[in-house]
JSON list of C-alpha atoms in Angstrom, two decimals:
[
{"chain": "A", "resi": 1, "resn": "UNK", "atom": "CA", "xyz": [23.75, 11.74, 3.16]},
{"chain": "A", "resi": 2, "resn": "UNK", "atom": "CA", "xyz": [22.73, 10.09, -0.29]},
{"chain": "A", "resi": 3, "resn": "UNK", "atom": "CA", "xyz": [24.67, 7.19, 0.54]},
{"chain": "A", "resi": 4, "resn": "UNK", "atom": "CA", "xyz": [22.72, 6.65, 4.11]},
{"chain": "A", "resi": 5, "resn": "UNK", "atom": "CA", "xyz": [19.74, 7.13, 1.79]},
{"chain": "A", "resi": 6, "resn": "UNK", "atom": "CA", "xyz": [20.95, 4.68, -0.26]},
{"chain": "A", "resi": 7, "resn": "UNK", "atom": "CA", "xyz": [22.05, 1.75, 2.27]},
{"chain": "A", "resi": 8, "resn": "UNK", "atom": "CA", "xyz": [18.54, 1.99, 3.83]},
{"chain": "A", "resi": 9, "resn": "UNK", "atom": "CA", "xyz": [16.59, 1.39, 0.38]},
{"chain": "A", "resi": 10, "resn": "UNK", "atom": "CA", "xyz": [19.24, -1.72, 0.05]},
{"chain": "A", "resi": 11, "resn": "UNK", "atom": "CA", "xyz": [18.30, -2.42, 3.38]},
{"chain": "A", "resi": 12, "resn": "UNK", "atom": "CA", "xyz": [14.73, -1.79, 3.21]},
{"chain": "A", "resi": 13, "resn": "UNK", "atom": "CA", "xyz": [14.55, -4.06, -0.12]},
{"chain": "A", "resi": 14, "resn": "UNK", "atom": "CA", "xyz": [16.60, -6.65, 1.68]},
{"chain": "A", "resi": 15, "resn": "UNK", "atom": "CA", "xyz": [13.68, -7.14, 4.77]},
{"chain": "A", "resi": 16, "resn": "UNK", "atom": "CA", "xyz": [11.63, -7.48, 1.98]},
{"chain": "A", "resi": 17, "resn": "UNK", "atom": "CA", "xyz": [12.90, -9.98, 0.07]},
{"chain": "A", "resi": 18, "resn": "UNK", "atom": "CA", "xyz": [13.45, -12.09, 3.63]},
{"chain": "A", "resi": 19, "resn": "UNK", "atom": "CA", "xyz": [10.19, -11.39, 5.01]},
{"chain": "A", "resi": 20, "resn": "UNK", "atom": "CA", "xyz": [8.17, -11.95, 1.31]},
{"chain": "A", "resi": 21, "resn": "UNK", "atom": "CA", "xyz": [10.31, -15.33, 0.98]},
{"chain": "A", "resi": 22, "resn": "UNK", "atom": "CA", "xyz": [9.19, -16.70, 3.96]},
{"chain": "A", "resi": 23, "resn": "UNK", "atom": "CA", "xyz": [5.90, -15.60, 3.53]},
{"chain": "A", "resi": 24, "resn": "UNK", "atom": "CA", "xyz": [5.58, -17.01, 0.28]},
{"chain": "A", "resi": 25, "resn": "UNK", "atom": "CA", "xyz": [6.70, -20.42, 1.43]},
{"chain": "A", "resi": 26, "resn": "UNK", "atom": "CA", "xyz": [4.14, -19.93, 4.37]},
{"chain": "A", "resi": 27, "resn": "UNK", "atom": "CA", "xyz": [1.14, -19.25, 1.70]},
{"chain": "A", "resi": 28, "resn": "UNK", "atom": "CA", "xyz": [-0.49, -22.84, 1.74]},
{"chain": "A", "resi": 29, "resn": "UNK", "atom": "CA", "xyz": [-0.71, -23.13, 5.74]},
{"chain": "A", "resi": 30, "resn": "UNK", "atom": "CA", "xyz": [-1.74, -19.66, 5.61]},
{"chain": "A", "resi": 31, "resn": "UNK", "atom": "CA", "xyz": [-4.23, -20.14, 3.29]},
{"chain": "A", "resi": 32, "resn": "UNK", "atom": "CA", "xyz": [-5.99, -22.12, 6.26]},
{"chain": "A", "resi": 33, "resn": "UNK", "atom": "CA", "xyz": [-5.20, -19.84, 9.34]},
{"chain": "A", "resi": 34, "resn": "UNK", "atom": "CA", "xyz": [-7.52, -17.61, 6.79]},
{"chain": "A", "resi": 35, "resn": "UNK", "atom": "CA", "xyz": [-10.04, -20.34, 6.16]},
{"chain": "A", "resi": 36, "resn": "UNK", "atom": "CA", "xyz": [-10.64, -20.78, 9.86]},
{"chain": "A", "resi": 37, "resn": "UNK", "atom": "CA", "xyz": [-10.63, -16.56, 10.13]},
{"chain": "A", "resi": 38, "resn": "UNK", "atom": "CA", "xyz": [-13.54, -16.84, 7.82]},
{"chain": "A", "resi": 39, "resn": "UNK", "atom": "CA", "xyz": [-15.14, -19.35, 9.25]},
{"chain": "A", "resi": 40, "resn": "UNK", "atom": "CA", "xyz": [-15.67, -17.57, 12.93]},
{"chain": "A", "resi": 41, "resn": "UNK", "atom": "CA", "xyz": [-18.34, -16.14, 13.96]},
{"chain": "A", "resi": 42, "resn": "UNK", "atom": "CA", "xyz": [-16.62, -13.81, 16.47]},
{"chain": "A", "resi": 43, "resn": "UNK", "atom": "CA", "xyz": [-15.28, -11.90, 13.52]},
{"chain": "A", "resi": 44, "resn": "UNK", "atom": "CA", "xyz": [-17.06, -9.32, 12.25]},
{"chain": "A", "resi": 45, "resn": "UNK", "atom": "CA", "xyz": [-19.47, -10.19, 9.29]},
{"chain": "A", "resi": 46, "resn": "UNK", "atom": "CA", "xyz": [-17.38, -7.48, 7.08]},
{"chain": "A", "resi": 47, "resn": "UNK", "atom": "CA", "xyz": [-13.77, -8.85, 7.86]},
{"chain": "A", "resi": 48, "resn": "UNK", "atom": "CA", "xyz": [-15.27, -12.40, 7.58]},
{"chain": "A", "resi": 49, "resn": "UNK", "atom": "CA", "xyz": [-16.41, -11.57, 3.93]},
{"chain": "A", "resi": 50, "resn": "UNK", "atom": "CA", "xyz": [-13.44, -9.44, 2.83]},
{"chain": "A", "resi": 51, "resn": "UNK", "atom": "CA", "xyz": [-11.25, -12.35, 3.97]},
{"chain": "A", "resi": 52, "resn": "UNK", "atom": "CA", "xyz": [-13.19, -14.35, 1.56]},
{"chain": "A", "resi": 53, "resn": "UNK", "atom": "CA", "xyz": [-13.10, -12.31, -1.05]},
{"chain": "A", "resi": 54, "resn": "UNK", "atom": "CA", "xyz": [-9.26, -12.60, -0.02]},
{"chain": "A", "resi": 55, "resn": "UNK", "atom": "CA", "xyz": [-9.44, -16.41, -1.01]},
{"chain": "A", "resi": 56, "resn": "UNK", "atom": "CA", "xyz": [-11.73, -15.79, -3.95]},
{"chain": "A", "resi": 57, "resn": "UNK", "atom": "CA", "xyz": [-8.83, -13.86, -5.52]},
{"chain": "A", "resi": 58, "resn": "UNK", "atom": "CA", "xyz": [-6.41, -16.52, -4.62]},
{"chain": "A", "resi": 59, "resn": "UNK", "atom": "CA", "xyz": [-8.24, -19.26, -6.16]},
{"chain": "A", "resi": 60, "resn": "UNK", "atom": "CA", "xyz": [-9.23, -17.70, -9.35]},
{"chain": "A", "resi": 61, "resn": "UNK", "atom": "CA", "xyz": [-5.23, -16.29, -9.40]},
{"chain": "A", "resi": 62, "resn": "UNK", "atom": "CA", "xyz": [-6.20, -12.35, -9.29]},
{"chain": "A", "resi": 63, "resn": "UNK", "atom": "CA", "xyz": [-3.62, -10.47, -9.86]},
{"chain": "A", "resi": 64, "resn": "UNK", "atom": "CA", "xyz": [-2.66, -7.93, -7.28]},
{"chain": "A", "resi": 65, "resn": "UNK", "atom": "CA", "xyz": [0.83, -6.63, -9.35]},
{"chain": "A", "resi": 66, "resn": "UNK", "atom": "CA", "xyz": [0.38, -5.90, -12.51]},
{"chain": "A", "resi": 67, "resn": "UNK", "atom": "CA", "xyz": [3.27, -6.58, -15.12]},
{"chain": "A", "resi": 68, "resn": "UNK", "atom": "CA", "xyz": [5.07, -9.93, -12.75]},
{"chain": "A", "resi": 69, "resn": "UNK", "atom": "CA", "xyz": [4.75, -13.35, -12.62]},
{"chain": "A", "resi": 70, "resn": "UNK", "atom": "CA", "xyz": [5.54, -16.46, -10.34]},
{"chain": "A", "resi": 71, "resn": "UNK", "atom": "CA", "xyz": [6.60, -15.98, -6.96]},
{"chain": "A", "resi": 72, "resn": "UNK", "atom": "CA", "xyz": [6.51, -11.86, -7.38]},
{"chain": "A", "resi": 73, "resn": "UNK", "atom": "CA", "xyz": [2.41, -12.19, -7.80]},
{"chain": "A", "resi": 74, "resn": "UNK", "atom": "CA", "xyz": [2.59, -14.40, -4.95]},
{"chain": "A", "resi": 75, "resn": "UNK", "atom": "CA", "xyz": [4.04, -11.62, -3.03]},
{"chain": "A", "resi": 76, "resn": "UNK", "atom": "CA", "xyz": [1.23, -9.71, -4.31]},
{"chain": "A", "resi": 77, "resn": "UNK", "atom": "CA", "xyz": [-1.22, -12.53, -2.91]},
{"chain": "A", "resi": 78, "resn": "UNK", "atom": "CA", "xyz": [0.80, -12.54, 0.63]},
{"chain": "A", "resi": 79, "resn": "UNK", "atom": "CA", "xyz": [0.23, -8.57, 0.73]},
{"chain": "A", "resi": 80, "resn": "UNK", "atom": "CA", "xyz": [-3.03, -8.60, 0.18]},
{"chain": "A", "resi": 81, "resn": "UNK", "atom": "CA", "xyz": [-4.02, -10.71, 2.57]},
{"chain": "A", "resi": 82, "resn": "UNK", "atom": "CA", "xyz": [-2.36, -9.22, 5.42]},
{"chain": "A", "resi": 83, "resn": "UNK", "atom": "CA", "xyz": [-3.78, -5.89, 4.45]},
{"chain": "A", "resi": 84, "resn": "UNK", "atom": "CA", "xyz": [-6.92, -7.79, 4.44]},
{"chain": "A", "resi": 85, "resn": "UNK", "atom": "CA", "xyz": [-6.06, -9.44, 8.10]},
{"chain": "A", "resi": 86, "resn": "UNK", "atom": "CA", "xyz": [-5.11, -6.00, 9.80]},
{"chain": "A", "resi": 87, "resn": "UNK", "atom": "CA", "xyz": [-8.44, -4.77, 9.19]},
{"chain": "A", "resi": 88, "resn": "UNK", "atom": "CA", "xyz": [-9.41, -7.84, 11.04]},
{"chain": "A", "resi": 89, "resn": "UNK", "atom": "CA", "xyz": [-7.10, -7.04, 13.60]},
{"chain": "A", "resi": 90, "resn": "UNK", "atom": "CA", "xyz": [-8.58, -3.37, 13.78]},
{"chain": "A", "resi": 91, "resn": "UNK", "atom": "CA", "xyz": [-12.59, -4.28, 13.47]},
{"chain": "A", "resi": 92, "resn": "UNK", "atom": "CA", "xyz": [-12.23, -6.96, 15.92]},
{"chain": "A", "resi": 93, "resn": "UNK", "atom": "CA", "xyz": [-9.84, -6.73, 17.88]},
{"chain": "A", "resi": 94, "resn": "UNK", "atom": "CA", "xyz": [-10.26, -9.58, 20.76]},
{"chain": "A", "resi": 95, "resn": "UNK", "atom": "CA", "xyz": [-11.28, -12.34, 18.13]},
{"chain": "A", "resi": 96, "resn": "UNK", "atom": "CA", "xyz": [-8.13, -11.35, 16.00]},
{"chain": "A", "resi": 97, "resn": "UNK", "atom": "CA", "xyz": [-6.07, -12.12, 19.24]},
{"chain": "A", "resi": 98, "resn": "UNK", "atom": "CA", "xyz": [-7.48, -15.35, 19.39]},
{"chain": "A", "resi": 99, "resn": "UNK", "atom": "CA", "xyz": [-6.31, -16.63, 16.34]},
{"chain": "A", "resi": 100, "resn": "UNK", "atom": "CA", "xyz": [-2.70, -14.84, 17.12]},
{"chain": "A", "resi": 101, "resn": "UNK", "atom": "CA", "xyz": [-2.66, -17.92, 19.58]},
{"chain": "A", "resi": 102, "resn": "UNK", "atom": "CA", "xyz": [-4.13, -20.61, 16.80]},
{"chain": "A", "resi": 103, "resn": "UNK", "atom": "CA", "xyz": [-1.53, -18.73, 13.85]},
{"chain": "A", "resi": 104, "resn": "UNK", "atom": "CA", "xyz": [1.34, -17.28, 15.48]},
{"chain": "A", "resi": 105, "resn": "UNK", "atom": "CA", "xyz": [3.65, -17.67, 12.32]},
{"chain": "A", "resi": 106, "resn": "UNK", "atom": "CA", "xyz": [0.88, -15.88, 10.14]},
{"chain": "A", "resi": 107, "resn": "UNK", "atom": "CA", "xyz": [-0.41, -13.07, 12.43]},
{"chain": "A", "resi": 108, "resn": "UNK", "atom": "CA", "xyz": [2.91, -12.15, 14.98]},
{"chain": "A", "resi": 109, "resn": "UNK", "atom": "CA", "xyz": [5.11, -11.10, 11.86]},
{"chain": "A", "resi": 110, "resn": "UNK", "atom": "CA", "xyz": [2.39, -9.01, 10.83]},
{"chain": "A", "resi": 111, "resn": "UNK", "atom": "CA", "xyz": [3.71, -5.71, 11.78]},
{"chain": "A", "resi": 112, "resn": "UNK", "atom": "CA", "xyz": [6.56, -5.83, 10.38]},
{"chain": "A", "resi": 113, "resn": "UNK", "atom": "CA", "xyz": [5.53, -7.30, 7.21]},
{"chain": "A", "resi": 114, "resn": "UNK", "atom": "CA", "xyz": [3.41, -4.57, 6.58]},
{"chain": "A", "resi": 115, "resn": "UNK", "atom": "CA", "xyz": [5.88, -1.81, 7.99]},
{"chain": "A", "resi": 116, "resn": "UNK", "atom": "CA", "xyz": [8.47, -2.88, 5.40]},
{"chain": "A", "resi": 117, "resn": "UNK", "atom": "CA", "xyz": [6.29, -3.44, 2.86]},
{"chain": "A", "resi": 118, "resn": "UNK", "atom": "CA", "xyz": [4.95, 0.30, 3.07]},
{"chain": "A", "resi": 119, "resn": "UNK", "atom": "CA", "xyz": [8.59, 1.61, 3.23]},
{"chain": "A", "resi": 120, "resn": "UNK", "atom": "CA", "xyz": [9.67, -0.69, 0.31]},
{"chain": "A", "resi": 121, "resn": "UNK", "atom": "CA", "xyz": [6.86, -0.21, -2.14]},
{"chain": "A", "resi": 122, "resn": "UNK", "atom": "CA", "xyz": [6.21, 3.34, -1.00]},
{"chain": "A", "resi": 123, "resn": "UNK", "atom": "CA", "xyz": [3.13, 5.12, -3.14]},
{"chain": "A", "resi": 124, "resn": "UNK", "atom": "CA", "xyz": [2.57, 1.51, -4.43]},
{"chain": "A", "resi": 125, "resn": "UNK", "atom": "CA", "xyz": [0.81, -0.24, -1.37]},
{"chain": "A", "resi": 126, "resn": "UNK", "atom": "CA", "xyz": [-2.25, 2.33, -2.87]},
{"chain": "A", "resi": 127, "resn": "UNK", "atom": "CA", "xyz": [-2.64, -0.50, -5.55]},
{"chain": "A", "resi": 128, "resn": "UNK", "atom": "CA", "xyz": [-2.83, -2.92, -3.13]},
{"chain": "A", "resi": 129, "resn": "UNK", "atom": "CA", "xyz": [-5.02, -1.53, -1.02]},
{"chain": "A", "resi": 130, "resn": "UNK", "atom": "CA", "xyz": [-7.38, -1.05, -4.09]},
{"chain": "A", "resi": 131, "resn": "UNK", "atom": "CA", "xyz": [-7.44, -4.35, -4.35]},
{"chain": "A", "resi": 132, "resn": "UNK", "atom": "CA", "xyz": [-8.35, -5.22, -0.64]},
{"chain": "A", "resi": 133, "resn": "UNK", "atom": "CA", "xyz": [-11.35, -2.50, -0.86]},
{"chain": "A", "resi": 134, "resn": "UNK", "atom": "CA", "xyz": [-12.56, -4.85, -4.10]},
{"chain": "A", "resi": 135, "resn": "UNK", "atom": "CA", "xyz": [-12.54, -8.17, -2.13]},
{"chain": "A", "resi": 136, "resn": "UNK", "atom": "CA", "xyz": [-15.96, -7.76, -0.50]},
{"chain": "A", "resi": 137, "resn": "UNK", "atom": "CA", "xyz": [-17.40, -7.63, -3.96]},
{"chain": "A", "resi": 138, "resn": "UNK", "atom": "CA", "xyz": [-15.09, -10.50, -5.78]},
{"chain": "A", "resi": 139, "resn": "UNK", "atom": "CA", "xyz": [-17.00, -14.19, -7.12]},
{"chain": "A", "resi": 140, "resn": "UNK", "atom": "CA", "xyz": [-15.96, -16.97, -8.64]},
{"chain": "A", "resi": 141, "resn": "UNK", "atom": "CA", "xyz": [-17.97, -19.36, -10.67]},
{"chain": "A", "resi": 142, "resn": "UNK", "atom": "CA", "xyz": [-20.55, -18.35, -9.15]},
{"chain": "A", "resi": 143, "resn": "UNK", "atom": "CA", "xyz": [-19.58, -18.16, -5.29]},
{"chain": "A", "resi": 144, "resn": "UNK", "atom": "CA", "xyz": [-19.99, -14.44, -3.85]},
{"chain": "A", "resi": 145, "resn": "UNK", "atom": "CA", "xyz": [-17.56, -13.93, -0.94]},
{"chain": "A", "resi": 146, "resn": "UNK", "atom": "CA", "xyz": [-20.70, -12.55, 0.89]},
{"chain": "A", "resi": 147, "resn": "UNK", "atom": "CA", "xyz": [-22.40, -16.16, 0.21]},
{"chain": "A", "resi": 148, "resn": "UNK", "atom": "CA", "xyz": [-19.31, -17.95, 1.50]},
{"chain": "A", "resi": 149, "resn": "UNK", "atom": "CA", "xyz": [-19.71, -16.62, 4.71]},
{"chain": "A", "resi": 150, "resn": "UNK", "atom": "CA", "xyz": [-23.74, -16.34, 4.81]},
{"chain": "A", "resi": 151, "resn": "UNK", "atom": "CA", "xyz": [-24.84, -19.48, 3.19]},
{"chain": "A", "resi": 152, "resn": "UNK", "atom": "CA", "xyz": [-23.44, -23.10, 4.38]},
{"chain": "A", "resi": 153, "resn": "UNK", "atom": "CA", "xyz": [-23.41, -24.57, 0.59]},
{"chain": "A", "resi": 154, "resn": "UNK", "atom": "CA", "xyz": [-21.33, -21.83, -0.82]},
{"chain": "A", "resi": 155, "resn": "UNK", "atom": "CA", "xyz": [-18.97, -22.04, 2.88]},
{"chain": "A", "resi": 156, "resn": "UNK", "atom": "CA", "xyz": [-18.58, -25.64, 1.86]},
{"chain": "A", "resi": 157, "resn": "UNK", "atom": "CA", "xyz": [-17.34, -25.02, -1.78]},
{"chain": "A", "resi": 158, "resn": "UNK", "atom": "CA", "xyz": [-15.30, -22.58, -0.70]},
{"chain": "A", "resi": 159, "resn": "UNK", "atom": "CA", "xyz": [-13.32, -24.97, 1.86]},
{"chain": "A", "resi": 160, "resn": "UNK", "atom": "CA", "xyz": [-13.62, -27.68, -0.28]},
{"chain": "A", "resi": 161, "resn": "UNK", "atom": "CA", "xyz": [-11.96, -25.70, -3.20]},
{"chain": "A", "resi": 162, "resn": "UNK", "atom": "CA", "xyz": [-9.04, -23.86, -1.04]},
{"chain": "A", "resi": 163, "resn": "UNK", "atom": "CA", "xyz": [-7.91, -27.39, 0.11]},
{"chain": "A", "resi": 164, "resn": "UNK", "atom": "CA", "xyz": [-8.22, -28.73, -3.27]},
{"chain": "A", "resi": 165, "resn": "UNK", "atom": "CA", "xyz": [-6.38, -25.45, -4.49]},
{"chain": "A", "resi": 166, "resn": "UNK", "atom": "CA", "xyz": [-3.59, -26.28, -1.91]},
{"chain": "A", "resi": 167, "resn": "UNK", "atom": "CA", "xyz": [-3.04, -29.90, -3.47]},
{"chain": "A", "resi": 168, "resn": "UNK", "atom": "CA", "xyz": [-3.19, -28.84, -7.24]},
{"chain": "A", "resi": 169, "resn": "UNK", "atom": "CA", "xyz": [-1.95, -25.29, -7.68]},
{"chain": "A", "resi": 170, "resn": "UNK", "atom": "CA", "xyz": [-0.08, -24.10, -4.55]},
{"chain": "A", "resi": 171, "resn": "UNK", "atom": "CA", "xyz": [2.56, -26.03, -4.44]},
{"chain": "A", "resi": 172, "resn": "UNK", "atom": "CA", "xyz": [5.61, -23.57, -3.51]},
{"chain": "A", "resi": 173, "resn": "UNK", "atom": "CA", "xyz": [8.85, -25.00, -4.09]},
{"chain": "A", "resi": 174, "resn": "UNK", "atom": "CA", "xyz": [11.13, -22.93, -1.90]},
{"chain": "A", "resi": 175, "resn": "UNK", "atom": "CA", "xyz": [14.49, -23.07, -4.61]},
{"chain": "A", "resi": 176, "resn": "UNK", "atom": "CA", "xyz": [12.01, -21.16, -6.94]},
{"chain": "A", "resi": 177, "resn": "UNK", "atom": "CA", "xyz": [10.75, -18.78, -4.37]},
{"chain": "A", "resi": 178, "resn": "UNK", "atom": "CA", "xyz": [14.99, -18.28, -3.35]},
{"chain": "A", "resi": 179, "resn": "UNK", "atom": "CA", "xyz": [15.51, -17.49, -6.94]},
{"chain": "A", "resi": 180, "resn": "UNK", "atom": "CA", "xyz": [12.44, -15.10, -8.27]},
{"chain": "A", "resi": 181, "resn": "UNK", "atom": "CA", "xyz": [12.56, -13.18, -4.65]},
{"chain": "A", "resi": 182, "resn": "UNK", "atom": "CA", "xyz": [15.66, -11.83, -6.04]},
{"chain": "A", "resi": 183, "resn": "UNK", "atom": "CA", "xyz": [13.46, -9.84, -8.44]},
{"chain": "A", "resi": 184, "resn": "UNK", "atom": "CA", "xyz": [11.66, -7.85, -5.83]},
{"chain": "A", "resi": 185, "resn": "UNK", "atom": "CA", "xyz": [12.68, -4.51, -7.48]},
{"chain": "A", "resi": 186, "resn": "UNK", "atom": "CA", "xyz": [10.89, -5.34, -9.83]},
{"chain": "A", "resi": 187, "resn": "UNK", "atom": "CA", "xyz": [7.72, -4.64, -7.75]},
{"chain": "A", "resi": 188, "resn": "UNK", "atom": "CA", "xyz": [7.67, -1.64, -6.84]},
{"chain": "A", "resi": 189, "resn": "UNK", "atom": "CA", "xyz": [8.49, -0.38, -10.32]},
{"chain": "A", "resi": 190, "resn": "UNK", "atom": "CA", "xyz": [5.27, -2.58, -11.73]},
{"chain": "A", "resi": 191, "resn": "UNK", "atom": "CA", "xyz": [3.08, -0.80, -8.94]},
{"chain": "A", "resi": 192, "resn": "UNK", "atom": "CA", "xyz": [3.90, 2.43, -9.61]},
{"chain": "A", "resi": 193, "resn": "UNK", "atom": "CA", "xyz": [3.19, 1.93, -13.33]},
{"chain": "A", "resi": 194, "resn": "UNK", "atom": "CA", "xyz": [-0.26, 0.77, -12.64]},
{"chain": "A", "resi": 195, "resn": "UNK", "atom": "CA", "xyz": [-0.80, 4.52, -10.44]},
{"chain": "A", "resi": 196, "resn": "UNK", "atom": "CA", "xyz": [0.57, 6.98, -13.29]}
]
């Protein structure tokens, strides 16, 4: 029995590695599937802010996992924002399956993502999830994530400064993102650090 228990947490850790990788790799188009998320008005006003609060923290690099660097914060980054885009998906519900059509490779995987995630990271994904009730409130130099949905000049620095984010700082090189994945234990351990 303890070595069934075993081969599933290898297993479970294994999805995650895969499924983080990719996701990782994914994070500058993603970045934009969000952008246009934020940008519709068919979304609710509180999913449309929380989403960008969701870029906010990406911008300014907030840290989601305490204690990890490089492509493991990343991972922290990827997690948040799905956590961030299923409450899309639950709040509005027929303008989340719209952009299922417009961002199949960010929104179809989202299931599982998050189902392995929980069963990986366990007691952990309460950290995260801290962090996703926060985004609503987030700024950065001076842009509120409510303004950057309510007001057109702070909309326009915040597109303006994902793309230039995406040229500058996002570049993801995938032989670094092979290599660090490897670490994903680490995770879990960081996370439950931050709850004791």
């Amino acid at each position: 029995m303890e070595r069934v228990g075993k081969t599933k947490r290898v297993m479970s850790r294994e999805r995650f590695q895969e499924l983080m990788g990719d996701a990782v790799i994914a994070l500058p188009q993603d970045l934009k599937s969000v952008l246009r998320i934020v940008e519709d008005p068919e979304v609710d006003d509180e999913s449309r802010v929380r989403l960008a609060g969701a870029l906010l923290h990406v911008i300014s690099e907030g840290t989601s996992i305490p204690g990890v660097r490089g492509v493991l914060q990343r991972v922290g980054t990827v997690l948040v924002i799905r956590l961030a885009l299923e409450q899309v998906r639950e709040r509005s519900p027929a303008a989340f399956e719209q952009h299922v059509q417009d961002s199949p490779d960010l929104l179809e995987p989202l299931d599982e993502q998050l189902e392995v995630a929980r069963e990986f990271l366990g007691n952990g994904m309460t950290v995260l999830d801290q962090v996703v009730e926060k985004l609503p409130t987030l700024s950065h130099v001076g842009h509120a994530a409510r303004d950057c949905v309510h007001d057109t000049e702070h909309s326009t620095w915040l597109y303006d400064t994902v793309h230039v984010a995406l040229v500058e700082s996002m570049e993801i090189d995938e032989d670094d993102v092979a290599r660090e994945i490897k670490g994903v234990q680490q995770i879990p351990r960081a996370l439950e650090a931050r709850l004791r």
